[in-house]
Amino acid sequence: MNINNINIKNNNNNTTQSIMSLPITYDPITKIISINESAQNDQELKEEIDQLNRLSKDFINLNSEIPESPEPSKTLTPLIKKLVTSGIDAQKRGKHHDAIKQFSLAIDMASRRSRWEAFAIQLQELNLILMARCDSYIMTKNWIDAYNDADMLLGTQVNTPENFLRRATAASNMGRLTQAKYDLERGLCFVEDDERIKTQLGVVNRLIAVENGDL
Amino acid sequence: MDSRYNYDEHSQTWPVFTLSVLVVTLIPFTIQAVSNAFSSTKEEPIVGEIKLDKVDSQIKKFRSNRKPSKIFTKKNLFILLGWLSIGALIYHISITEVKTQVSAFDPYDLLGVEYGTSEKDIKSHFRKLSIKFHPDKQRNLSEDEKLKSEEHFVLLTKAYKALTEETTRENYEKYGHPDGPQQASHGIALPKFLIEGKSSPLLLALYIVLIGGVLPYFVSSWWSKTKTYTKKGIHVETANLFVEKLLNHKPSIIVRVDTILTWLSEATEFKILFPNKSNEEIFQLFQNHLNRKTPISDDQLKAVAITPSLIAGLIDFAASFRNTEISNMAVETLKHLVQAVPESTKNELLQLPNVDQTIVQEQKIVRLGKLLTLGNEEIKKTLGIKDDLKLKETLDVATNIPILKLIKAEFKVPGEVVVTPESTCYISVKVVVKSAKHHGETQISEDKLKENDTLETLRDPYQIVNAQPSLPKSFAPFFPTERRGGFVALTSLQKDTKITESPAFFQKLSLSNLELTQEQYKDGSKVSVGTFKIPITSPTPAQEGKYQFRVVIKSTDYFTQDLDFPVIMHVQNPPRLEEVNYDIPDPDEDSLAGAVAQMKGEKVKRVDDDSDDEDSEFEEELSDFEDINTDTEDEAEGN
């Protein structure tokens, strides 16, 4: 079977058509779809094709006619748990660089889960690891990475006041005081009277005043 | 040609007609032109305007070319030609003799008697005349004269009859002629030479050109204009482009000034303006502008000049897509274009004149406020200025850039104390305009924040905003056109960080605070408070509770610390009015009011009477009776 042009729905921003023929080729031996030379620079297409290849690979590796249940994999879950607990141990002992390594490994492992596993569980797991890693980044003053982790956390889970604190701390240390102020104010909207956010907001407001020459 | 219509053969009517049409159209135009000419000369200097002239000569030339000449406009030409033709027409009318065609039938005149002569006299007079004018009595006349005298005699007879005979008289009184209704005659105020002379083909051609050519042309060009440009004045294709960009925007991609500029460079307006330029070349023009590259090309000025309207369109679309990030960045891009400053953290300092970019980038200071806490020598060092005169210019600009300070922001429902459910509300924002030289807090008395609720303000709560003075021209020496910027308010929901309202633009605010000294600012008695009111289009929620909003108020032209604050919409039912006790005694049981009160279940005063048992029994019976009565009544009501 050799399909040169596959019609799939596409929201590529270079075209206004919703249905179009894509410049992709299917290799029946490796069972992988590759992008033709002409469209190598199309990042969005590349992303989507990668995901499609990944899913088909998962199915092929399964060696079974029907996909498994969406329950979390029984082999990966304990491995990830182990990495996380050792990471938290290292964090408690103050070895934040080790902890970050463990957490990163755990995230890497978690991302290897099959695509049909329940996403809600995957997300929850990822959030827990990200929170721990973000804290370690903050402790090691790696503000940029801490900011990215907190940003991801806020994207998936807004009603945790700690996440606002995390991003605001990272932002204020990166010099983005207005961003920090906005994060803390937004955090207060979800959790009124959170003392930690209030104190941090006071600190940020003071920093802004100093930057403006008011203090 | 129908004989009922006759042309203006002696050129008497059409000049008058044309004159009146001209006068009716010209007078309003002239009044407007004259009042415009006078009002523009009386333009008062606006408080807080930065008058420093730092505009490059080439940009100056571009600006003056774009500004339409005030004297040589099409409108003025029309007015001039109009008045000239009015003069010519008046002259023409004054020299033409007015020949009135007497066609009216006047029996008295015909008979040669005075109006109101008695019937008897008329009869005797007619007899005399008939003897004199009867055609049989006339001899020695040519055929022609004979005919004329006959006609005259007929007229005389008619006139006589009109005054003596019943039916003819009636006809005369009703229709003005003894024979009854006459053929109506209509005049056309067109000179005859135009229609029936040699020039009639010319007129026909004119008609054809007007109806077949000019009219369709204007209609079609108007129609295509409304079809190709949106209400906001951007090309439909550009609007499509923006919608497409927003639809396909991934939230994971960070929007920067360059992103917005790339989008802008693809606008159809530029394809029309520069058919030979690619998108990349237009993007390069923007970059050259931001980096203040010299020499400035004319294309660059042209391209940058139309960006504000494109960005305004983009902000509008981004807001309707509820995208806070893109809306914010679009306003930022506008600031960068207006001040010709590339993206960096030092924007506030780089917008000042005479600064050295490389030196500023090396410094720690970011904000204008901090800069102005330093001594002059240090400021010179920070900005890389060597000349004292130039420093004065720079400081003049730095202290006159308006900075907003939030005093109070709240949701308001006109005429209500609290924010009531399901009502129209607005966000009232009280700000103090301050200069970067003002530091610390200011004391604002409560009176300045208070708004009196009058019938007028209830009808139009935005009156107070519009009553503020207009903002002055912005200091933007590198921008191709003169700018009168303002502030834009973006309202979003804290819950999902998405924009809820279309952006509100403000161009009115008093900048009088800029002239205050630090002491006056601190003292606060002379500080004026500005007001923004952001209309909320959707009604407040039906459920009571707290709803969190975020408001960002950005200056469109200057880099300053923009206002960014949370506002809580606390929806609650209005407090209940306490029941007023008027101290009216309960009505007596046996009175009519008492009966009514009893039926309503209210208290009544029992009538104390010292009746004996019999009586009371009777009363019981009566009350039973009443009970029965009311029961039946109830049933009757129920039915």
CSV table of N, CA, C and O in Angstrom, one decimal, chain A residues 11-16 44 47-48 158 178 181-182 185-186 188-190 192 208 210-215, chain B residues 244-245 248 250 366-370 373 434 438-440 493-497 546 548 550 561 564-566:
chain,number,residue,atom,x,y,z
A,11,ASN,N,-5.4,22.4,10.0
A,11,ASN,CA,-5.6,23.8,10.4
A,11,ASN,C,-4.4,24.6,10.1
A,11,ASN,O,-4.1,25.5,10.9
A,12,ASN,N,-3.7,24.2,9.1
A,12,ASN,CA,-2.4,24.9,8.8
A,12,ASN,C,-2.8,26.4,8.5
A,12,ASN,O,-3.7,26.6,7.7
A,13,ASN,N,-2.0,27.3,9.0
A,13,ASN,CA,-2.3,28.7,8.8
A,13,ASN,C,-1.9,29.2,7.4
A,13,ASN,O,-2.2,30.4,7.1
A,14,ASN,N,-1.2,28.4,6.6
A,14,ASN,CA,-0.8,28.9,5.3
A,14,ASN,C,-1.9,28.8,4.3
A,14,ASN,O,-1.8,29.3,3.2
A,15,THR,N,-2.9,28.0,4.6
A,15,THR,CA,-4.0,27.8,3.7
A,15,THR,C,-5.3,28.1,4.3
A,15,THR,O,-5.5,28.0,5.5
A,16,THR,N,-6.3,28.4,3.5
A,16,THR,CA,-7.6,28.7,4.0
A,16,THR,C,-8.4,27.4,3.9
A,16,THR,O,-9.5,27.3,4.4
A,44,GLU,N,4.5,23.1,12.0
A,44,GLU,CA,3.2,22.6,12.6
A,44,GLU,C,3.0,21.2,12.0
A,44,GLU,O,2.5,20.3,12.7
A,47,GLU,N,5.2,18.6,13.7
A,47,GLU,CA,4.7,18.3,15.0
A,47,GLU,C,3.5,17.2,14.9
A,47,GLU,O,3.5,16.3,15.7
A,48,GLU,N,2.6,17.5,14.0
A,48,GLU,CA,1.5,16.6,13.9
A,48,GLU,C,1.9,15.2,13.4
A,48,GLU,O,1.4,14.2,13.9
A,158,VAL,N,-5.0,26.1,37.9
A,158,VAL,CA,-5.0,27.5,38.3
A,158,VAL,C,-5.3,27.6,39.8
A,158,VAL,O,-4.8,28.6,40.4
A,178,THR,N,6.2,43.6,37.2
A,178,THR,CA,4.8,43.8,36.9
A,178,THR,C,4.1,42.5,36.7
A,178,THR,O,3.0,42.3,37.2
A,181,LYS,N,3.6,41.0,40.1
A,181,LYS,CA,2.5,41.7,40.8
A,181,LYS,C,1.2,41.1,40.3
A,181,LYS,O,0.2,40.8,41.0
A,182,TYR,N,1.1,41.0,38.9
A,182,TYR,CA,-0.2,40.5,38.3
A,182,TYR,C,-0.5,39.1,38.8
A,182,TYR,O,-1.6,38.8,39.1
A,185,GLU,N,-1.7,39.1,42.4
A,185,GLU,CA,-3.1,39.6,42.5
A,185,GLU,C,-4.1,38.6,41.9
A,185,GLU,O,-5.2,38.5,42.5
A,186,ARG,N,-3.7,37.9,40.9
A,186,ARG,CA,-4.6,36.9,40.3
A,186,ARG,C,-4.8,35.8,41.3
A,186,ARG,O,-5.9,35.2,41.5
A,188,LEU,N,-4.7,35.9,44.5
A,188,LEU,CA,-5.5,36.4,45.6
A,188,LEU,C,-7.0,36.3,45.2
A,188,LEU,O,-7.9,36.1,46.0
A,189,CYS,N,-7.3,36.3,43.9
A,189,CYS,CA,-8.7,36.2,43.4
A,189,CYS,C,-9.2,34.8,43.7
A,189,CYS,O,-10.4,34.6,43.9
A,190,PHE,N,-8.3,33.8,43.6
A,190,PHE,CA,-8.8,32.4,43.7
A,190,PHE,C,-8.8,32.1,45.2
A,190,PHE,O,-9.6,31.3,45.7
A,192,GLU,N,-8.7,34.0,48.5
A,192,GLU,CA,-8.7,35.3,49.3
A,192,GLU,C,-8.0,35.1,50.6
A,192,GLU,O,-8.0,34.0,51.2
A,208,ILE,N,8.8,47.4,43.3
A,208,ILE,CA,8.4,48.2,42.2
A,208,ILE,C,8.6,49.7,42.6
A,208,ILE,O,9.1,50.5,41.8
A,210,VAL,N,10.8,50.9,44.6
A,210,VAL,CA,12.2,51.1,44.6
A,210,VAL,C,12.7,51.4,43.1
A,210,VAL,O,13.4,52.3,42.8
A,211,GLU,N,12.2,50.5,42.2
A,211,GLU,CA,12.6,50.6,40.8
A,211,GLU,C,12.1,52.0,40.2
A,211,GLU,O,12.8,52.6,39.4
A,212,ASN,N,10.9,52.5,40.7
A,212,ASN,CA,10.4,53.7,40.3
A,212,ASN,C,11.1,54.9,41.0
A,212,ASN,O,10.8,56.1,40.6
A,213,GLY,N,11.9,54.7,42.0
A,213,GLY,CA,12.5,55.8,42.7
A,213,GLY,C,11.5,56.4,43.7
A,213,GLY,O,11.7,57.5,44.2
A,214,ASP,N,10.5,55.7,44.1
A,214,ASP,CA,9.5,56.2,45.1
A,214,ASP,C,10.0,55.9,46.5
A,214,ASP,O,9.5,56.6,47.4
A,215,LEU,N,10.9,55.0,46.6
A,215,LEU,CA,11.4,54.7,48.0
A,215,LEU,C,12.9,54.8,48.0
A,215,LEU,O,13.6,54.5,47.0
B,244,GLU,N,-7.4,35.0,10.6
B,244,GLU,CA,-6.8,33.8,10.4
B,244,GLU,C,-5.6,33.6,11.4
B,244,GLU,O,-5.4,32.5,12.0
B,245,LYS,N,-4.8,34.7,11.6
B,245,LYS,CA,-3.7,34.6,12.5
B,245,LYS,C,-4.2,34.3,13.9
B,245,LYS,O,-3.6,33.5,14.6
B,248,ASN,N,-5.4,30.6,14.3
B,248,ASN,CA,-4.4,29.6,14.3
B,248,ASN,C,-3.3,29.9,15.3
B,248,ASN,O,-2.3,29.1,15.4
B,250,LYS,N,-1.3,29.6,18.5
B,250,LYS,CA,-1.1,28.6,19.6
B,250,LYS,C,-0.8,29.3,20.8
B,250,LYS,O,0.2,30.1,20.8
B,366,VAL,N,16.0,51.5,34.9
B,366,VAL,CA,15.0,51.1,33.9
B,366,VAL,C,13.9,52.2,33.8
B,366,VAL,O,13.4,52.5,32.7
B,367,ARG,N,13.5,52.8,34.9
B,367,ARG,CA,12.3,53.6,34.9
B,367,ARG,C,12.7,55.1,35.0
B,367,ARG,O,13.7,55.5,35.6
B,368,LEU,N,11.8,55.9,34.4
B,368,LEU,CA,11.9,57.3,34.4
B,368,LEU,C,11.9,57.9,35.9
B,368,LEU,O,12.7,58.8,36.2
B,369,GLY,N,11.1,57.3,36.7
B,369,GLY,CA,11.0,57.8,38.1
B,369,GLY,C,12.3,57.7,38.8
B,369,GLY,O,12.7,58.6,39.5
B,370,LYS,N,13.0,56.6,38.6
B,370,LYS,CA,14.3,56.4,39.3
B,370,LYS,C,15.3,57.4,38.7
B,370,LYS,O,16.1,58.0,39.4
B,373,THR,N,15.4,60.7,40.2
B,373,THR,CA,15.8,60.9,41.6
B,373,THR,C,17.3,61.3,41.6
B,373,THR,O,17.8,61.7,42.6
B,434,LYS,N,0.5,61.9,37.0
B,434,LYS,CA,1.7,62.5,37.7
B,434,LYS,C,2.9,62.5,36.7
B,434,LYS,O,2.9,61.8,35.7
B,438,HIS,N,7.5,63.3,40.3
B,438,HIS,CA,6.7,63.2,41.5
B,438,HIS,C,6.9,61.8,42.1
B,438,HIS,O,6.8,60.8,41.5
B,439,HIS,N,7.3,61.8,43.4
B,439,HIS,CA,7.5,60.6,44.1
B,439,HIS,C,6.6,60.4,45.3
B,439,HIS,O,6.1,61.4,45.8
B,440,GLY,N,6.4,59.2,45.7
B,440,GLY,CA,5.7,58.9,46.9
B,440,GLY,C,4.2,59.0,46.7
B,440,GLY,O,3.6,59.1,45.6
B,493,LEU,N,-11.2,38.8,32.5
B,493,LEU,CA,-11.7,38.1,33.6
B,493,LEU,C,-10.5,37.4,34.3
B,493,LEU,O,-9.6,36.8,33.6
B,494,GLN,N,-10.4,37.5,35.6
B,494,GLN,CA,-9.2,36.8,36.3
B,494,GLN,C,-9.3,35.3,36.2
B,494,GLN,O,-8.2,34.7,36.1
B,495,LYS,N,-10.4,34.8,36.1
B,495,LYS,CA,-10.6,33.3,36.1
B,495,LYS,C,-9.9,32.7,35.0
B,495,LYS,O,-9.1,31.8,35.1
B,496,ASP,N,-10.2,33.2,33.8
B,496,ASP,CA,-9.5,32.5,32.6
B,496,ASP,C,-8.6,33.5,31.9
B,496,ASP,O,-8.1,33.1,30.8
B,497,THR,N,-8.3,34.6,32.4
B,497,THR,CA,-7.4,35.6,31.9
B,497,THR,C,-7.8,36.1,30.5
B,497,THR,O,-7.0,36.7,29.7
B,546,LYS,N,-19.0,37.4,44.2
B,546,LYS,CA,-17.9,38.2,43.8
B,546,LYS,C,-17.3,37.7,42.5
B,546,LYS,O,-17.1,36.5,42.3
B,548,GLN,N,-14.1,38.4,39.8
B,548,GLN,CA,-12.9,39.2,39.7
B,548,GLN,C,-12.5,39.5,38.3
B,548,GLN,O,-12.6,38.7,37.4
B,550,ARG,N,-9.7,42.0,35.8
B,550,ARG,CA,-8.4,42.7,35.7
B,550,ARG,C,-8.5,43.8,34.7
B,550,ARG,O,-9.0,43.5,33.6
B,561,GLN,N,5.0,53.1,33.3
B,561,GLN,CA,4.5,51.9,34.0
B,561,GLN,C,3.0,52.0,33.8
B,561,GLN,O,2.3,52.8,34.4
B,564,ASP,N,-2.3,48.3,35.9
B,564,ASP,CA,-2.7,46.9,35.8
B,564,ASP,C,-3.2,46.6,37.2
B,564,ASP,O,-2.4,46.4,38.2
B,565,PHE,N,-4.5,46.5,37.3
B,565,PHE,CA,-5.0,46.3,38.7
B,565,PHE,C,-6.2,45.3,38.7
B,565,PHE,O,-7.0,45.3,37.7
B,566,PRO,N,-6.5,44.6,39.8
B,566,PRO,CA,-7.7,43.8,39.9
B,566,PRO,C,-8.9,44.6,40.4
B,566,PRO,O,-8.7,45.6,41.2
